[in-house]
Structure formats: structure tokens, C-alpha cells
Coordinates of C-alpha atoms in Angstrom, one line a residue:
M1 CA 156.3 48.6 228.1
T2 CA 154.4 51.4 229.6
L3 CA 153.7 51.9 233.3
D4 CA 150.3 51.6 233.1
A5 CA 150.5 48.1 231.2
F6 CA 153.2 47.0 233.6
A7 CA 151.0 47.9 236.6
E8 CA 148.0 45.9 235.3
E9 CA 150.4 42.9 235.1
A10 CA 152.1 43.3 238.3
R11 CA 149.5 44.7 240.6
G12 CA 149.3 42.6 243.7
R13 CA 152.7 40.8 243.1
L14 CA 156.4 41.7 244.4
V15 CA 158.5 43.7 242.0
F16 CA 162.2 44.0 242.3
L17 CA 163.2 47.7 240.7
A18 CA 166.5 47.5 239.1
T19 CA 168.2 50.9 238.8
P20 CA 171.8 51.9 238.4
A21 CA 172.3 52.9 241.8
A22 CA 175.7 51.2 242.6
Q23 CA 177.1 52.5 239.7
L24 CA 176.2 56.2 240.5
A25 CA 177.1 55.8 244.0
R26 CA 180.5 54.9 242.6
I27 CA 180.8 58.3 241.0
G28 CA 179.5 60.3 243.7
A29 CA 175.7 60.6 242.5
A30 CA 174.3 58.6 245.2
D31 CA 171.3 61.4 245.6
V32 CA 170.7 61.2 242.0
A33 CA 170.4 57.5 242.2
R34 CA 168.2 57.5 245.6
M35 CA 165.7 60.2 243.6
G36 CA 165.5 58.3 240.5
A37 CA 164.6 55.0 242.2
A38 CA 162.2 56.8 244.7
M39 CA 160.1 58.4 241.9
W40 CA 159.6 55.4 239.9
I41 CA 158.8 53.6 243.4
G42 CA 156.2 56.3 244.1
M43 CA 154.7 55.9 240.4
L44 CA 154.4 52.4 240.9
G45 CA 152.9 52.6 244.1
A46 CA 150.4 54.8 243.0
R47 CA 149.3 52.3 240.7
G48 CA 149.0 49.6 243.3
V49 CA 152.3 47.7 242.5
A50 CA 154.2 46.5 245.2
A51 CA 157.8 47.4 244.1
I52 CA 161.2 47.4 246.2
S53 CA 164.4 49.1 245.2
P54 CA 166.9 47.1 246.9
A55 CA 169.5 49.9 246.0
L56 CA 167.0 52.9 247.1
C57 CA 166.9 51.0 250.7
L58 CA 170.8 50.5 250.8
L59 CA 171.6 54.2 249.7
S60 CA 169.3 55.4 251.9
G61 CA 170.8 53.4 255.0
A62 CA 174.3 54.4 253.9
R63 CA 173.3 58.0 254.0
A64 CA 171.6 57.7 257.5
L65 CA 174.7 56.2 258.9
I66 CA 177.1 59.1 257.6
G67 CA 178.9 60.0 261.2
R68 CA 177.4 57.2 263.1
E69 CA 180.6 55.4 263.5
D70 CA 178.8 53.5 266.6
L71 CA 176.4 52.0 264.2
G72 CA 179.0 50.5 261.7
R73 CA 178.8 51.9 257.8
I74 CA 178.1 50.6 254.6
D75 CA 180.6 50.5 251.6
L76 CA 178.9 51.0 248.5
K77 CA 181.8 49.7 246.6
D78 CA 181.6 46.3 248.2
E79 CA 180.1 44.1 245.4
R80 CA 179.5 41.4 248.0
L81 CA 177.2 43.6 249.9
W82 CA 175.2 44.4 247.1
A83 CA 174.9 40.6 246.2
N84 CA 173.9 39.8 249.8
W85 CA 171.5 42.4 249.9
C86 CA 169.9 42.3 246.4
G87 CA 170.1 38.4 245.9
P88 CA 167.3 37.4 248.6
L89 CA 165.2 40.0 247.2
L90 CA 165.6 38.9 243.7
A91 CA 164.8 35.4 244.9
R92 CA 161.4 36.3 246.2
S93 CA 160.3 38.7 243.5
D94 CA 157.7 37.8 240.9
F95 CA 159.3 40.6 238.2
V96 CA 162.2 42.6 237.8
V97 CA 161.4 45.9 236.1
V98 CA 164.2 48.3 234.8
A99 CA 162.9 51.7 235.2
P100 CA 164.5 54.4 232.5
V101 CA 166.6 56.1 235.1
D102 CA 169.8 57.9 233.8
G103 CA 172.5 55.3 233.4
W104 CA 170.6 52.2 233.1
E105 CA 171.8 50.8 229.8
S106 CA 175.4 50.8 231.0
A107 CA 175.1 49.9 234.8
P108 CA 176.5 46.2 235.3
E109 CA 174.2 45.9 238.2
V110 CA 171.2 46.2 236.3
V111 CA 172.4 43.7 233.5
E112 CA 173.4 41.4 236.4
V113 CA 170.0 41.4 238.0
C114 CA 168.2 40.9 234.9
Q115 CA 170.3 38.0 233.9
S116 CA 170.0 36.4 237.2
A117 CA 166.2 37.0 236.9
I118 CA 166.2 35.2 233.4
K119 CA 168.0 32.4 234.9
R120 CA 165.8 31.9 237.6
G121 CA 162.7 32.4 235.3
T122 CA 161.6 35.6 236.6
P123 CA 160.0 37.8 234.1
V124 CA 161.9 41.1 233.4
R125 CA 160.4 44.2 232.1
L126 CA 161.8 47.4 230.7
L127 CA 159.7 50.8 231.4
A128 CA 159.2 53.4 228.8
G129 CA 159.7 56.8 230.1
G130 CA 156.2 58.0 229.9
A131 CA 153.4 57.1 232.4
T132 CA 150.8 55.9 229.8

């Protein structure tokens, strides 16, 4: 669906933005994942949609901790970490939206989030590449 149509449907509701960040982080493209998710958060936010990207938050946190051994570290390859981080946010979201970020079609984490949302009865929407 288009971004504008989704914004009309989701304005005032909490939206979980599913992106292929875990997969991209594993192959060393974490900055690509962060920028893609950030762009869609910005486009949704500009339309009044309260969207959260758990992947963007976690990737940003991992980056902030680089060189800070005193604060611990985030292992982006840890499947339990992703489940524990994303699970509570997914449970509270009114929608899951999949943005057309490079790699979304083959990202296991995007599929898992969508499957979990469907099992919970949470609507899942796939955004088209354009804004309107």
C-alpha cells in the first residue's frame, strides 16, 4: 500500500517497522540498515505516524557502545537478543509495517515478525516504494 494511505490508517496508533536490519548487520551493512530504517521512520513521522524500529534502536545502541567495554556490548548475531528486544514491542504495536528497504524480501527477521503479528491478529502492511 502507499505510504500516504497507510498514514491515514495508522495515524495515532503505534506501528512496528519491520526491516532487514539483523540480516544486514550480520553481513557488515549495519549502517545501510540504520539509514534505511531511519528514512522510513522519518517519512512516517512526517505524516503523524508513531512508528518504532526496534532494529534501528538496537543498531544505534550497538554503535554507541563501540569501544565502551565498561557498558557491555550488544551482540547483533544473538537471536535471543533480537527476540527479547522485538517481542515486547511487537506485542504492544497496533500494526506491523514492512518498508521496502533493500533485502526485506529475503530477511528471516522480517518474515518472523510478520508471522508473529499475524498469529497475534495484528495487521501487517507492506509499503510501496513511493510516498504517495
